[in-house]
mmCIF file of C-alpha atoms in Angstrom:
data_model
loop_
_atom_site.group_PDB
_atom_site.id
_atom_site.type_symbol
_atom_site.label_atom_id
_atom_site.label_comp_id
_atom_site.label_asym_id
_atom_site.label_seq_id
_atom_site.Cartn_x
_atom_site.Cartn_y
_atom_site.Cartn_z
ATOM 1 C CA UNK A 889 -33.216 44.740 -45.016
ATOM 2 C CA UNK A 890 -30.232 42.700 -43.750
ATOM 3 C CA UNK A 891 -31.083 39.271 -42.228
ATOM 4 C CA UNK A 892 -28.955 40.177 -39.452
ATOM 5 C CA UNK A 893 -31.025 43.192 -38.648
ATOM 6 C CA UNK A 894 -34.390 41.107 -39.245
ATOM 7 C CA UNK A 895 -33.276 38.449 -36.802
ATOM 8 C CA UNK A 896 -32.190 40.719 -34.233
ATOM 9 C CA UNK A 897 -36.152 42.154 -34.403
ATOM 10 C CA UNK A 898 -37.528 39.018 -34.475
ATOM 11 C CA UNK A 899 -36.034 37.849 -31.138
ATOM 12 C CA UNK A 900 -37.853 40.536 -29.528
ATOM 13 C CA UNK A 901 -40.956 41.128 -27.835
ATOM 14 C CA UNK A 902 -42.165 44.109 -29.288
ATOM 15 C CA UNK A 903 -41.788 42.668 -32.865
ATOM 16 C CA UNK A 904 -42.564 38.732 -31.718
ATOM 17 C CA UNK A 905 -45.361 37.684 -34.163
ATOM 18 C CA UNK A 906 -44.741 39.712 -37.130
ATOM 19 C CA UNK A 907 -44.913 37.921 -40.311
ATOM 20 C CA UNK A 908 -41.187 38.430 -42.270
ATOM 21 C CA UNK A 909 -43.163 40.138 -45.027
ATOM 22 C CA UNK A 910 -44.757 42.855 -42.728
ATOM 23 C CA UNK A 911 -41.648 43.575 -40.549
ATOM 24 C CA UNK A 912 -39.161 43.915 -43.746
ATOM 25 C CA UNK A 913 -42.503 46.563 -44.944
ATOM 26 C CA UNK A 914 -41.516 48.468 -41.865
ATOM 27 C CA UNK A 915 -37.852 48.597 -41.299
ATOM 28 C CA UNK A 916 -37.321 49.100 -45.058
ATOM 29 C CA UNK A 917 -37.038 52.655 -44.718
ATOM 30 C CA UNK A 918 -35.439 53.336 -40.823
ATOM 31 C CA UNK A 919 -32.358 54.856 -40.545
ATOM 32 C CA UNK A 920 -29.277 53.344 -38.653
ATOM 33 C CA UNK A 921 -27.578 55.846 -36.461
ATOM 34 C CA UNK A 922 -24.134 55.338 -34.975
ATOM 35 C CA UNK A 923 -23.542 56.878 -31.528
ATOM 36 C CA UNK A 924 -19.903 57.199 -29.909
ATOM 37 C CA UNK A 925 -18.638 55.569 -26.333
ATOM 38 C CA UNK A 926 -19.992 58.747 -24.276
ATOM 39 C CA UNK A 927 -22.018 60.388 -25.991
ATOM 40 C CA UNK A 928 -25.772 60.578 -25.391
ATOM 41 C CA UNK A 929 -28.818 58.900 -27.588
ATOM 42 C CA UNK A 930 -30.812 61.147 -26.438
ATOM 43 C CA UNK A 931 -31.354 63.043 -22.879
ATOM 44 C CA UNK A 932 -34.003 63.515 -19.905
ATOM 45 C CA UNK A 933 -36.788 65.845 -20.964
ATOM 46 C CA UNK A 934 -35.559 66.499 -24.409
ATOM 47 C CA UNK A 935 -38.471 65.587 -27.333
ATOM 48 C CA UNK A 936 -39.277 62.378 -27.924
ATOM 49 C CA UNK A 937 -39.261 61.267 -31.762
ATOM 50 C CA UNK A 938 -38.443 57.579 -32.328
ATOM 51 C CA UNK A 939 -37.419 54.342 -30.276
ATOM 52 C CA UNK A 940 -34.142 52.645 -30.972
ATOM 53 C CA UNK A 941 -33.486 49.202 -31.063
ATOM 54 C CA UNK A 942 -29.624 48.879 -30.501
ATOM 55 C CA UNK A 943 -27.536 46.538 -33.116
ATOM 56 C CA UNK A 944 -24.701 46.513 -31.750
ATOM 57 C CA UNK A 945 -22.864 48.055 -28.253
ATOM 58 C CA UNK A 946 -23.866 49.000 -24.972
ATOM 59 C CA UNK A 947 -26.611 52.050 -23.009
ATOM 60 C CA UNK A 948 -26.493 53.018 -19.879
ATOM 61 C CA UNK A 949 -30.417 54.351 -19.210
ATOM 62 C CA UNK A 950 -29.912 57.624 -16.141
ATOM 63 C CA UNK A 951 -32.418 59.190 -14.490
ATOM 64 C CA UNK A 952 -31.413 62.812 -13.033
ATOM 65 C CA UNK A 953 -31.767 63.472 -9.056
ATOM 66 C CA UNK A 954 -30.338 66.112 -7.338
ATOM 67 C CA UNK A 955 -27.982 67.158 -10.123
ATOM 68 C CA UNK A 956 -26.915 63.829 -10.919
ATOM 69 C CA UNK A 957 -26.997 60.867 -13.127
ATOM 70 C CA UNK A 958 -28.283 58.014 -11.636
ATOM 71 C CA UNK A 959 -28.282 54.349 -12.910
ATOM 72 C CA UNK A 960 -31.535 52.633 -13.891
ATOM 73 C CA UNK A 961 -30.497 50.080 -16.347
ATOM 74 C CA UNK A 962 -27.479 48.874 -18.980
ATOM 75 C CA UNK A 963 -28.800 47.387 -21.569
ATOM 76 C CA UNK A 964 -26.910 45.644 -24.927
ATOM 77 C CA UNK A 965 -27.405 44.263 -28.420
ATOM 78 C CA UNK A 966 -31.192 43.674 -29.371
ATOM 79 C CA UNK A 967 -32.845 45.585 -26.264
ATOM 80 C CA UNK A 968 -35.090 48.700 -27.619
ATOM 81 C CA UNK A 969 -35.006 51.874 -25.429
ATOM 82 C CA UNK A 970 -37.585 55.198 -25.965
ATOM 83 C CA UNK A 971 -40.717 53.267 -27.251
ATOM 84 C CA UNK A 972 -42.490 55.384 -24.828
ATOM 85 C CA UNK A 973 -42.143 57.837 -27.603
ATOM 86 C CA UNK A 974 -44.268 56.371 -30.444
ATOM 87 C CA UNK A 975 -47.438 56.319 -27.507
ATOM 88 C CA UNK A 976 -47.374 59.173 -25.805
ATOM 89 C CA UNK A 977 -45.308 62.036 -27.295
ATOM 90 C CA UNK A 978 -44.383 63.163 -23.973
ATOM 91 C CA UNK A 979 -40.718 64.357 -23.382
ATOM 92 C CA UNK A 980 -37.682 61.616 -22.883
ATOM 93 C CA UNK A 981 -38.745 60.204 -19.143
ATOM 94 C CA UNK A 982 -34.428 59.239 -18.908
ATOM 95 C CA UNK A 983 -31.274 59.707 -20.447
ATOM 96 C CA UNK A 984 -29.354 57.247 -22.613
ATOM 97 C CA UNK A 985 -25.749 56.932 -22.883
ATOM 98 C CA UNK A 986 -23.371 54.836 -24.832
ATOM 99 C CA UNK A 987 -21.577 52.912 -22.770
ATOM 100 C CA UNK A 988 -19.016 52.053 -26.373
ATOM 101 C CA UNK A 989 -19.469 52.601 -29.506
ATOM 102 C CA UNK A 990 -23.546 51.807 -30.493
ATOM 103 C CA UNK A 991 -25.444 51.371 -33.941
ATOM 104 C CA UNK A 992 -28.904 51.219 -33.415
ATOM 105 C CA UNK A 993 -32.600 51.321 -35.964
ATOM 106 C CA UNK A 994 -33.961 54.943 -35.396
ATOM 107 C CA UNK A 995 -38.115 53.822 -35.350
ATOM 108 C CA UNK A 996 -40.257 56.493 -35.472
ATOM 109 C CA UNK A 997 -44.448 57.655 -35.550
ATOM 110 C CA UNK A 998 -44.134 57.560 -39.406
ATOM 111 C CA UNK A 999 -42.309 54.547 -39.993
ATOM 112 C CA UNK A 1000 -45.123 53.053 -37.613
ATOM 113 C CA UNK A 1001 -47.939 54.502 -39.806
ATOM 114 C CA UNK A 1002 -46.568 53.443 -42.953
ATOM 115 C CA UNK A 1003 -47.027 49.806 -41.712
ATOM 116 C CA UNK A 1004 -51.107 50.560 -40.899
ATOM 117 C CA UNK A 1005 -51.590 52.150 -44.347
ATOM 118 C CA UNK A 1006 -50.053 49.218 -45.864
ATOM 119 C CA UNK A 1007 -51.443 46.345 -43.683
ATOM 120 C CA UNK A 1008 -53.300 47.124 -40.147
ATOM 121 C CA UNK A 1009 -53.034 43.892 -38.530
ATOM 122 C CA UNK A 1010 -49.336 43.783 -37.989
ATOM 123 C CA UNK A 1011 -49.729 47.434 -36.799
ATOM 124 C CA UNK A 1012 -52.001 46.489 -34.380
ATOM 125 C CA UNK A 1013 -49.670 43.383 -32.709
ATOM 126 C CA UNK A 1014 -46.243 45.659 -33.064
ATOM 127 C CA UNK A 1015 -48.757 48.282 -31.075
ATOM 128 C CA UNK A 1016 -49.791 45.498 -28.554
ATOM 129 C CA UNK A 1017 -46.510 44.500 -28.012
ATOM 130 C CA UNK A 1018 -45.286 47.992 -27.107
ATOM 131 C CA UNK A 1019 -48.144 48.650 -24.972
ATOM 132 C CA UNK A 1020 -46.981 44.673 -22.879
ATOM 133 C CA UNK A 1021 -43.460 45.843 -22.870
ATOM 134 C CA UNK A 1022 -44.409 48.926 -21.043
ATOM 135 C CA UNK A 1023 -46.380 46.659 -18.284
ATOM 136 C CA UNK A 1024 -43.842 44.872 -18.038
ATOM 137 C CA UNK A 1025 -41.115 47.056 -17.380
ATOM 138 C CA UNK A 1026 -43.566 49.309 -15.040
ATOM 139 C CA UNK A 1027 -44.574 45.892 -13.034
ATOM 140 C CA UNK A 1028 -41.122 45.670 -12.366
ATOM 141 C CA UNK A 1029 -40.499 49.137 -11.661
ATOM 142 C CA UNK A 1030 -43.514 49.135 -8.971
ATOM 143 C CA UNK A 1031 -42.177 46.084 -7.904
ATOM 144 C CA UNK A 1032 -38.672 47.508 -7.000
ATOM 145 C CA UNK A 1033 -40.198 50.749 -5.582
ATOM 146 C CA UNK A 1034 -42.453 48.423 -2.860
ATOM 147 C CA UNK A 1035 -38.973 46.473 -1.932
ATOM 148 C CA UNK A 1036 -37.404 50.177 -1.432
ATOM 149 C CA UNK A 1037 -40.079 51.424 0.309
ATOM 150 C CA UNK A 1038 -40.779 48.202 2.339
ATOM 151 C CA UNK A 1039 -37.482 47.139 3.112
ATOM 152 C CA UNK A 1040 -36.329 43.623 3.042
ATOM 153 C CA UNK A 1041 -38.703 41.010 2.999
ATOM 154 C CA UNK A 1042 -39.213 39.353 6.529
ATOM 155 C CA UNK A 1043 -40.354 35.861 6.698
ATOM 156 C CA UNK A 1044 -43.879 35.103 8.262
ATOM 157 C CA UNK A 1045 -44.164 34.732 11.854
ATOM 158 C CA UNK A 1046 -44.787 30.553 13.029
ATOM 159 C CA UNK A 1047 -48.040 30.580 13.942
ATOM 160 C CA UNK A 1048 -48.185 27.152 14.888
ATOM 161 C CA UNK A 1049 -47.557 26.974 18.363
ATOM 162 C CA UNK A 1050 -49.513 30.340 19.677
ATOM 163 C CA UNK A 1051 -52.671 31.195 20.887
ATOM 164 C CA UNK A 1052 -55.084 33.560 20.943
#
């Protein structure tokens, strides 16, 4: 494994940690896969084998509504997109699309299992980790869908001065 690619992973949360030892176990054997300006990782509802964690370019993550590709995120070197797929095996829940040319580590179920037949423990945090990123991301997605539903926030009336 590159020490590029093993400092890239060890900057993020899912892999934050992970002894060098354990996470060099892992990526020994996962793929790079180069993706062109355009074209798509992966799409909405197609089957979900692996999470990528980008090296090097630019996603855009869409979500399809009435016949259209809407914009959820961008995201850049180091940020991991589809780990939803090594928890639940459900279907791709967005699209992905290169915004330029992308490399990115192809991670999938096996790669994953590997790691807990060699050494449990580090399976266990990388699980962990996925299973905080997923909060985390779903706080905030809760978080926007209140403010949308809401509306703007409206400060508190002054209470001070009135009676009841």
């Amino acid at each position: 494994m590159s020490t590029v690619r093993m400092e890239l992973l060890q900057q993020m949360p899912i892999f934050g940690a992970i002894q060098d030892d354990a996470l060099g176990f892992l990526l020994e054997p996962v793929p790079s896969v180069s993706v062109a300006a355009g074209q798509y990782f992966f799409r909405e509802r197609d089957p979900a084998d692996c999470m990528y964690v980008l090296e090097s370019g630019r996603v855009a993550v869409l979500k399809e509504w009435a016949g259209r590709e809407l914009l959820l995120h961008n995201l850049g070197t180091g940020d991991c997109f589809g780990e939803m797929a090594l928890l639940d095996l459900f279907p791709r829940s967005a699209s992905v699309r290169a915004l330029e040319d992308c490399r990115a580590m192809a991670l999938t179920s096996a790669h994953l299992f590997r790691l807990f037949e060699h050494s449990a423990e580090p399976f266990a945090l990388i699980q962990m980790n996925i299973g905080r990123e997923m909060s985390r991301r779903l706080r905030a997605s809760d978080e926007q869908l209140f403010r949308a539903t809401m509306g703007p926030e409206r400060p508190a009336p002054d209470t001070a001065f009135h009676t009841i």
